[in-house]
Every structure is written in C-alpha cells, then in structure tokens.
C-alpha positions as MATLAB code, in Angstrom:
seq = 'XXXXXXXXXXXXXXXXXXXXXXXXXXXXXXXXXXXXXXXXXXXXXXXXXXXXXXXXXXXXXXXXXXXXXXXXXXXXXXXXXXXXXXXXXXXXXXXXXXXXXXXXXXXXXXXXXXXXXXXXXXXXXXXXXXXXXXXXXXXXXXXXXXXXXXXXXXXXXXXXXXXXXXXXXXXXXXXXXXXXXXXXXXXXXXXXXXXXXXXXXXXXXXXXXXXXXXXXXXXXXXXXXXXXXXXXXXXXXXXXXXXXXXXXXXXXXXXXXXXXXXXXXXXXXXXXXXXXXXXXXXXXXXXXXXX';
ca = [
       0.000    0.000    0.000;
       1.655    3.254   -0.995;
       1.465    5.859    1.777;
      -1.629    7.275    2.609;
      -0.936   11.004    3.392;
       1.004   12.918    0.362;
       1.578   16.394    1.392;
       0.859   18.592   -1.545;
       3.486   21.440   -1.569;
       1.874   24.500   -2.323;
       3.105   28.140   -2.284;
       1.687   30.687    0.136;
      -0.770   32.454   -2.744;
      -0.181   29.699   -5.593;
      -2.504   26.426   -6.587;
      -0.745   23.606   -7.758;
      -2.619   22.972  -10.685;
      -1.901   19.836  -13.309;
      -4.366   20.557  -16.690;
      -5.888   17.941  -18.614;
      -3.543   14.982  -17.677;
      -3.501   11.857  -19.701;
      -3.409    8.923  -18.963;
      -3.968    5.564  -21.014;
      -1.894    2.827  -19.110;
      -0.707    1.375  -15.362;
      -3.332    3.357  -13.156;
      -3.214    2.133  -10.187;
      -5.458    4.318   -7.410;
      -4.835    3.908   -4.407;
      -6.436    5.453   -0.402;
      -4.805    8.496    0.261;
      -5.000   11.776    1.457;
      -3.692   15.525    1.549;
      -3.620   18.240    3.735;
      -5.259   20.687    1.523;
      -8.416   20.948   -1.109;
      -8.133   18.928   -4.185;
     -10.600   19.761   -7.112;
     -10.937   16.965   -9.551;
     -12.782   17.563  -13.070;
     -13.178   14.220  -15.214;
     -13.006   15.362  -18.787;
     -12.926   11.490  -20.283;
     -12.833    8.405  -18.596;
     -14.333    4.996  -16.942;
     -13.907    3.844  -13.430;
     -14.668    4.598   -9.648;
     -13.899    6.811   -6.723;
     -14.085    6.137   -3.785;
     -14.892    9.123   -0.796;
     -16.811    9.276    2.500;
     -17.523    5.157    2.180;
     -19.267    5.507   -1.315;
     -18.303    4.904   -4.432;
     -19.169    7.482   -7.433;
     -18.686    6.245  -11.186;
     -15.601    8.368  -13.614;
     -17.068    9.457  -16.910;
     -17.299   13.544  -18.498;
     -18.470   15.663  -15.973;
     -17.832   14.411  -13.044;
     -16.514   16.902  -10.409;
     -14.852   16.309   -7.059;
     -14.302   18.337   -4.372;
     -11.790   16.299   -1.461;
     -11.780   18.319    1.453;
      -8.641   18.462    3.564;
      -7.529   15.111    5.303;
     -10.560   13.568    3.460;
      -9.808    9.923    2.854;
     -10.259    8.935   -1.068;
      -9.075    6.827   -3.728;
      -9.364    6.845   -7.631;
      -9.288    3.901   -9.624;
      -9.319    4.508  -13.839;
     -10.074    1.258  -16.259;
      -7.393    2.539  -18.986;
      -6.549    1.579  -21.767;
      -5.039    3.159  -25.037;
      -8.331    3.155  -27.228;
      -9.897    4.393  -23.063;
      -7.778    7.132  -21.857;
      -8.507    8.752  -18.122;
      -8.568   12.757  -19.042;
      -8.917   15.018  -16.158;
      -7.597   18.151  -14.823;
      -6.854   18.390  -11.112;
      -5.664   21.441   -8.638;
      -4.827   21.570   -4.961;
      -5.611   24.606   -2.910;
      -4.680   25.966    1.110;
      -7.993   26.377    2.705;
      -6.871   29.979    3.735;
      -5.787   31.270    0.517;
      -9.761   30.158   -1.311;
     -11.001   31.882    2.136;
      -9.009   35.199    1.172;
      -9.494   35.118   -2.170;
     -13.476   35.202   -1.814;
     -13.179   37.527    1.376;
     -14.838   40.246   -0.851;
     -17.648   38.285   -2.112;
     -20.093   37.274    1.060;
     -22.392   34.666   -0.244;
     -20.201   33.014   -2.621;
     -17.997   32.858    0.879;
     -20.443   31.280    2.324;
     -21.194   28.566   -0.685;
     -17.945   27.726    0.325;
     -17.707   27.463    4.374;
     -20.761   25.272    3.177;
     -18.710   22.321    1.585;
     -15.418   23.099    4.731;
     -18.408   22.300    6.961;
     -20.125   19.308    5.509;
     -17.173   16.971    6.406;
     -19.581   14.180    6.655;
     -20.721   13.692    3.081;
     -19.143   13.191   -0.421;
     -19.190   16.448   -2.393;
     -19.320   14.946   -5.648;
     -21.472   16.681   -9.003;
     -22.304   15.311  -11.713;
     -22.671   18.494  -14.206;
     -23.641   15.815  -16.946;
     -24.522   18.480  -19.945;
     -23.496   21.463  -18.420;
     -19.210   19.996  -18.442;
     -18.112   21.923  -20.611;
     -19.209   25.601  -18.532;
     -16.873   24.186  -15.978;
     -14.033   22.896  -18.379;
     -14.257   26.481  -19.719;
     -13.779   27.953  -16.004;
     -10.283   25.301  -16.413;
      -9.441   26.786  -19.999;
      -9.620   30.502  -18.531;
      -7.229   30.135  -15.998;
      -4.605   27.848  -18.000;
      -4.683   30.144  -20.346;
      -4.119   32.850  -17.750;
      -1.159   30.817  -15.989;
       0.528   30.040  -19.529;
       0.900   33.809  -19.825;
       2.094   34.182  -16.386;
      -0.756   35.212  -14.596;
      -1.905   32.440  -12.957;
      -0.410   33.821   -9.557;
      -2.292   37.019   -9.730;
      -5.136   37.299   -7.146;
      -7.196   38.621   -9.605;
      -6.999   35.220  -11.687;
      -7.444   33.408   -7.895;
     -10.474   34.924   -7.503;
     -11.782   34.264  -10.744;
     -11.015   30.428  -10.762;
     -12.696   30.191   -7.319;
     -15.841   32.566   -8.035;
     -16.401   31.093  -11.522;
     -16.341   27.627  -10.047;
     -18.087   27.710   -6.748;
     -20.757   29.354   -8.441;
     -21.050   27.003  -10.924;
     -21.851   24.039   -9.058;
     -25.313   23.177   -8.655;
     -27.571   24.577   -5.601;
     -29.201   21.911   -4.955;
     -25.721   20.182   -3.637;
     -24.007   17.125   -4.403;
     -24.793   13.290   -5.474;
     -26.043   12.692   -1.882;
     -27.271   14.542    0.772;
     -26.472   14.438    4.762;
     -29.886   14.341    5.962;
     -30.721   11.024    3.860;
     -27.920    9.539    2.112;
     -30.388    8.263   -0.805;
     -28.643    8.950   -3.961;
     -29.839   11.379   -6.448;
     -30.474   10.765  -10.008;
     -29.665    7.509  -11.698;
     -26.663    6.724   -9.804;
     -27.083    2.800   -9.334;
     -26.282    1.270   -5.980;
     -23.478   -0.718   -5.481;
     -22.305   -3.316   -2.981;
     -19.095   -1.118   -2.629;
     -20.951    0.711   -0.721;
     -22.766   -1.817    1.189;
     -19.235   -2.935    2.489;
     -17.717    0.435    3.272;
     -21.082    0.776    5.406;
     -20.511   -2.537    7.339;
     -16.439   -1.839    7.637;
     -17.721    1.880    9.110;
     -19.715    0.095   11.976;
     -17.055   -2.998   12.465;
     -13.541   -1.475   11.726;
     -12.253   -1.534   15.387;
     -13.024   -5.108   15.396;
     -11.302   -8.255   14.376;
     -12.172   -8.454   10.695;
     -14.248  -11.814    9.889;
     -15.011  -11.875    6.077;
     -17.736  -14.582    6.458;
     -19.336  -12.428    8.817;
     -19.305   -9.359    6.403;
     -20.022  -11.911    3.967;
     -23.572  -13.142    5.830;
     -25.052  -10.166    6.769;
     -24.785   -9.379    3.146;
     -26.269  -12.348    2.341;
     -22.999  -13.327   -0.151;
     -20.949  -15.696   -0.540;
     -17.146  -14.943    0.518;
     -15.514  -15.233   -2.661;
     -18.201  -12.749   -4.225;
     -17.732  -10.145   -1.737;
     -14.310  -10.008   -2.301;
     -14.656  -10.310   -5.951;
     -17.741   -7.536   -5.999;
     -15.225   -4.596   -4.148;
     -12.411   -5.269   -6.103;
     -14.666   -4.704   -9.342;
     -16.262   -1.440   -8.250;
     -13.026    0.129   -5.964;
      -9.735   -1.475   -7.751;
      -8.345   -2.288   -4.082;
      -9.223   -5.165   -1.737;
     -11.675   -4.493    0.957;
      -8.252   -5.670    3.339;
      -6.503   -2.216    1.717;
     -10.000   -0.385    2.616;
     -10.200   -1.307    6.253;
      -6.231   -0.620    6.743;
      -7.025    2.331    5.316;
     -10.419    3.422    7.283;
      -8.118    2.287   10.934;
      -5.121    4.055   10.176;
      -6.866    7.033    9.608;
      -9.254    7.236   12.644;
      -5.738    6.629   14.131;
      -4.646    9.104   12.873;
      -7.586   11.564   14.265;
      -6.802    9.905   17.799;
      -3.563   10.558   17.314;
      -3.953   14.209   16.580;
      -7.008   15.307   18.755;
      -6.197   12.627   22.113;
      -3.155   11.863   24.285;
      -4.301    8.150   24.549;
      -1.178    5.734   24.753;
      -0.356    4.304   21.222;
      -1.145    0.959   22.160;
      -4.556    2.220   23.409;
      -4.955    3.449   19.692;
      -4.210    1.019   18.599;
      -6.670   -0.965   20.151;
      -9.522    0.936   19.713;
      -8.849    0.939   15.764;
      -9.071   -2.776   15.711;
      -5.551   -3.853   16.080;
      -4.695   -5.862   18.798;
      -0.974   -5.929   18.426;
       0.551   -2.845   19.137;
       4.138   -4.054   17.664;
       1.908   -4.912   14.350;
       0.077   -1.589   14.366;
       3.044    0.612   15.257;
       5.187   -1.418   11.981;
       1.916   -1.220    9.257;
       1.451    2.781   10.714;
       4.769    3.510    9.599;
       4.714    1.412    6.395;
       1.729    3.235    5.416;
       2.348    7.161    6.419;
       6.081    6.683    6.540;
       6.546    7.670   10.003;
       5.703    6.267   13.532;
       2.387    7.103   14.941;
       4.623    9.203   18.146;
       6.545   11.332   15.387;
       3.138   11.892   13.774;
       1.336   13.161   16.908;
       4.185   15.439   17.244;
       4.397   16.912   14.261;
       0.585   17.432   14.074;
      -0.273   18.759   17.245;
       2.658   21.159   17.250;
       2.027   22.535   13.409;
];
C-alpha cells in the first residue's frame, strides 16, 4: 500500500494545478489523502472513486471536491483506445477563504462544503461539463501567460467555479444519504457501510459476507470490481486514519490506539502505521499537534 498522506506542496498564494492529464496505461489508485483541497474535473474516462464510504462512477463531468484530510481513492479502467482525461488542482484552505473575502455569499457557498465533512461532495454536471471545463481553460490560459499567480486570476477560478456548481448540492445529501439521479447502488458501498460500523473489530469476512447475504468469494470479488483495491486495503485504510484523528485530537497511549482501531498488536500496528504514512504514529502526533 503506498502511503496514505502525500503532502501537496503549495506556495503561500499559488494552486498547484496539473491541466488535462492523460493517462492511457498502469493506473493504479490507491487510499490516500492531503492536507489541503483537491478539485478533480473528469473530462474522459471509466472507473470509480471512492470518498466518504461511497463509491461514485468516472465518466465527463464528473466533479470532485476532497476536502482536507478527506480519505479517497481513484481507480481509472485505462486503456489506449480508453484514456482517463482530467484536470486536477490543490488549494490551502486559507488562501480560497481570502481570495473570496470580498464576495459574502459566494464565501459562504464555500464554508458550506469546509463544513459538511460528513458527506461526499461529488457533481455530476452531466450536460453542463463543458461551462466548468471552460472555467479550467480561462485560468490555463491565464497561468501560460504568467498570470496564474495574480489574485485577480485566484479569484476568478474560485468565483467562476463555486458558483457554478449546482444549488441543490451534491450526489447525496447528509440528511438522507439516498442517492440522487440515476446513480445505481453498489455493494461497494454496502461494504464500506458494514467496515464503518465494524472497523475496530477483528475483521471476519464470512461475517461481512452473511449479513450481506454473499458468498465470501463474491464479496471479495464484488469490491475489487467497483473500488480497484481489496476491501483488506479499505479497512487498513479506514483504521489508520481514525488513528490518525486519535492521534492528533487525544493523548491516549499508542497501544490504546491502537486498540480501539481494531488492532490488537501494538508491535503490528506501530510497523503497518509507519509502512503506510512513513513515520511512527509518536513522530506523527508530534508533528501534528505542534504545526
């Protein structure tokens, strides 16, 4: 598993911004996170991702919004005659926050999505994709003639695209979670909701595999097919980041973590923390309660 939190390195009043990348061969998504926004427009493509224990189809149109330390993973079927096309930019919380200082209830669009942690904000603009892939061809056409650090074209990129998105909010909503539209229900889903409620357990497959009322083999088969990981990557993934959030916002012992996210080794938990964020979970906790 490749680590799970990539700091994006970002200048103070600067987006890190990667336009229309392409991609046609050896995709392989994986759970991460980063410590700032990440804006994700699909432009061509077939696949999954997976954020806030759902999974949302790739095609044209799609648009993501990954709030900081939100836990996701993208997983493009690619192939040469089935490229993945999408353009992608990071952001610092505080830089979107001064950038629409000016503008009051587009400000407040936005303190909408930084506090709905709890749901996927995920659109599907379906016809109306190319309005937003125009907001993307205004500013790279502003940063290729050197502009692109100018708050003027800041403000732009996040007016033009936070009022684009639809009022009515994203695929699903925090008062029901029913999804809207046609989006199909998958047994992705189904899983992520059962790992949700059982992570800090011992992890029992044929129990999962019961209450589902499926066969082991086809539960494992099912995830792969909708995610691109195993639900084994998923669940390491869901414990070391509540971990992580215990880590940060507790002074519980590390074995006591460790314990409470379902391993009940802390030698074992201690080794797969590090293998996964690429430090121990003491040097985390110090570097992210003293930041």
């Amino acid at each position: 598993m490749s680590k799970l939190f990539e700091p994006v390195n970002l200048e103070p009043n600067s987006v890190l911004w990667d336009y229309r990348i392409h991609i046609e061969d050896h995709f392989k998504g994986y759970y991460h996170w980063h410590q700032c926004w990440e804006f994700l427009l699909v432009h061509e493509g077939a696949g999954s991702i997976v954020v806030n224990q759902q999974t949302f189809e790739i095609r044209r149109g799609m648009f993501f919004c990954f709030q900081p330390y939100q836990l996701h993973q993208v997983y493009a079927d690619v192939a040469p005659e089935r490229p993945y096309i999408r353009s992608i930019f990071y952001a610092d919380p505080r830089l979107i926050d001064k950038q629409l200082q000016p503008f009051p209830y587009r400000k407040l669009r936005y303190h909408t999505l930084c506090n709905r942690s709890n749901i996927a904000h995920v659109y599907d603009l379906e016809s109306g994709a190319s309005g937003m892939e125009f907001i993307f061809d205004q500013y790279e056409r502003a940063l290729q003639q050197g502009r692109g650090g100018e708050d003027e074209e800041l403000a732009i990129l996040f007016l033009q695209m936070i009022n684009y998105l639809p009022d009515n909010g994203s695929l699903r909503s925090d008062e029901d979670k029913q999804p809207r539209g046609n989006r199909p229900s998958r047994y992705a889903d189904k899983i992520m909701s059962w790992v949700e409620n059982h992570y800090h357990e011992k992890f029992d497959l044929d129990r999962l595999a019961k209450e589902l009322h499926l066969s082991r083999n086809y539960v494992s088969r099912i995830f792969r097919e909708e995610t691109g990981t195993s639900i084994t990557e998923y669940l390491t993934a869901r414990r070391v980041k509540q971990a992580c959030r215990l880590l940060e916002k507790t002074d519980l012992s590390v074995e006591h973590i460790g314990n409470q996210v379902g391993f009940d080794n802390a030698s074992y938990f201690i080794n797969l923390f590090k293998k996964v964020l690429g430090t121990t979970p003491l040097r985390y906790r110090n570097k992210h309660t003293t930041d």
